[in-house]
């Protein structure tokens, strides 16, 4: 099994404009960034959505991609 070194990992939580709690995990690998964002409501109405984004140079661009992915899944009609 191959192991991958993680250089840095950060997790933060914030409320978005729809009043949903978002948890964002930013992981820096040696050659790219990966961001995983989740909506996990613990009270009704229950929502459970995830978005993933990657970028070779920027954690911010990876986060933007992940949030776009999440918002398309959670809020598009």
GROMACS .gro file of C-alpha atoms in nm:
model
   77
    1UNK     CA    1   0.000   0.000   0.000
    2UNK     CA    2   0.132   0.341  -0.098
    3UNK     CA    3   0.141   0.619   0.160
    4UNK     CA    4   0.096   0.987   0.078
    5UNK     CA    5   0.260   1.254   0.291
    6UNK     CA    6   0.035   1.532   0.410
    7UNK     CA    7   0.221   1.859   0.453
    8UNK     CA    8  -0.059   2.055   0.624
    9UNK     CA    9  -0.423   2.004   0.722
   10UNK     CA   10  -0.671   2.263   0.850
   11UNK     CA   11  -1.038   2.239   0.938
   12UNK     CA   12  -1.275   2.531   0.985
   13UNK     CA   13  -1.648   2.579   1.031
   14UNK     CA   14  -1.865   2.871   0.926
   15UNK     CA   15  -2.224   2.962   0.845
   16UNK     CA   16  -2.313   3.036   0.482
   17UNK     CA   17  -2.575   3.274   0.340
   18UNK     CA   18  -2.841   3.000   0.364
   19UNK     CA   19  -2.776   2.967   0.739
   20UNK     CA   20  -2.626   2.619   0.697
   21UNK     CA   21  -2.313   2.517   0.884
   22UNK     CA   22  -2.024   2.441   0.648
   23UNK     CA   23  -1.720   2.240   0.750
   24UNK     CA   24  -1.414   2.292   0.529
   25UNK     CA   25  -1.102   2.075   0.537
   26UNK     CA   26  -0.797   2.197   0.345
   27UNK     CA   27  -0.526   1.937   0.289
   28UNK     CA   28  -0.190   2.026   0.136
   29UNK     CA   29  -0.006   1.740  -0.032
   30UNK     CA   30   0.344   1.774  -0.179
   31UNK     CA   31   0.213   1.851  -0.529
   32UNK     CA   32  -0.147   1.975  -0.490
   33UNK     CA   33  -0.421   2.102  -0.256
   34UNK     CA   34  -0.742   1.915  -0.185
   35UNK     CA   35  -1.044   2.075  -0.019
   36UNK     CA   36  -1.347   1.889   0.113
   37UNK     CA   37  -1.653   2.091   0.220
   38UNK     CA   38  -1.962   1.948   0.385
   39UNK     CA   39  -2.305   2.061   0.497
   40UNK     CA   40  -2.406   1.850   0.793
   41UNK     CA   41  -2.716   1.965   0.974
   42UNK     CA   42  -2.779   1.800   1.308
   43UNK     CA   43  -3.134   1.932   1.335
   44UNK     CA   44  -3.429   1.915   1.095
   45UNK     CA   45  -3.436   1.976   0.806
   46UNK     CA   46  -3.147   1.732   0.773
   47UNK     CA   47  -2.902   1.802   0.492
   48UNK     CA   48  -2.592   1.602   0.410
   49UNK     CA   49  -2.396   1.723   0.109
   50UNK     CA   50  -2.028   1.714   0.013
   51UNK     CA   51  -1.811   1.900  -0.239
   52UNK     CA   52  -1.451   1.826  -0.337
   53UNK     CA   53  -1.204   2.047  -0.519
   54UNK     CA   54  -0.837   2.019  -0.608
   55UNK     CA   55  -0.577   2.259  -0.744
   56UNK     CA   56  -0.206   2.220  -0.810
   57UNK     CA   57  -0.102   2.561  -0.678
   58UNK     CA   58  -0.365   2.721  -0.456
   59UNK     CA   59  -0.574   2.612  -0.160
   60UNK     CA   60  -0.806   2.906  -0.227
   61UNK     CA   61  -0.882   2.791  -0.582
   62UNK     CA   62  -0.937   2.436  -0.458
   63UNK     CA   63  -1.179   2.573  -0.195
   64UNK     CA   64  -1.367   2.772  -0.459
   65UNK     CA   65  -1.404   2.459  -0.674
   66UNK     CA   66  -1.523   2.254  -0.375
   67UNK     CA   67  -1.778   2.519  -0.271
   68UNK     CA   68  -1.911   2.547  -0.627
   69UNK     CA   69  -1.948   2.168  -0.636
   70UNK     CA   70  -2.124   2.169  -0.299
   71UNK     CA   71  -2.360   2.455  -0.385
   72UNK     CA   72  -2.459   2.296  -0.715
   73UNK     CA   73  -2.552   1.977  -0.537
   74UNK     CA   74  -2.723   2.134  -0.236
   75UNK     CA   75  -2.903   2.439  -0.375
   76UNK     CA   76  -2.965   2.390  -0.747
   77UNK     CA   77  -3.325   2.330  -0.838
   0.00000   0.00000   0.00000
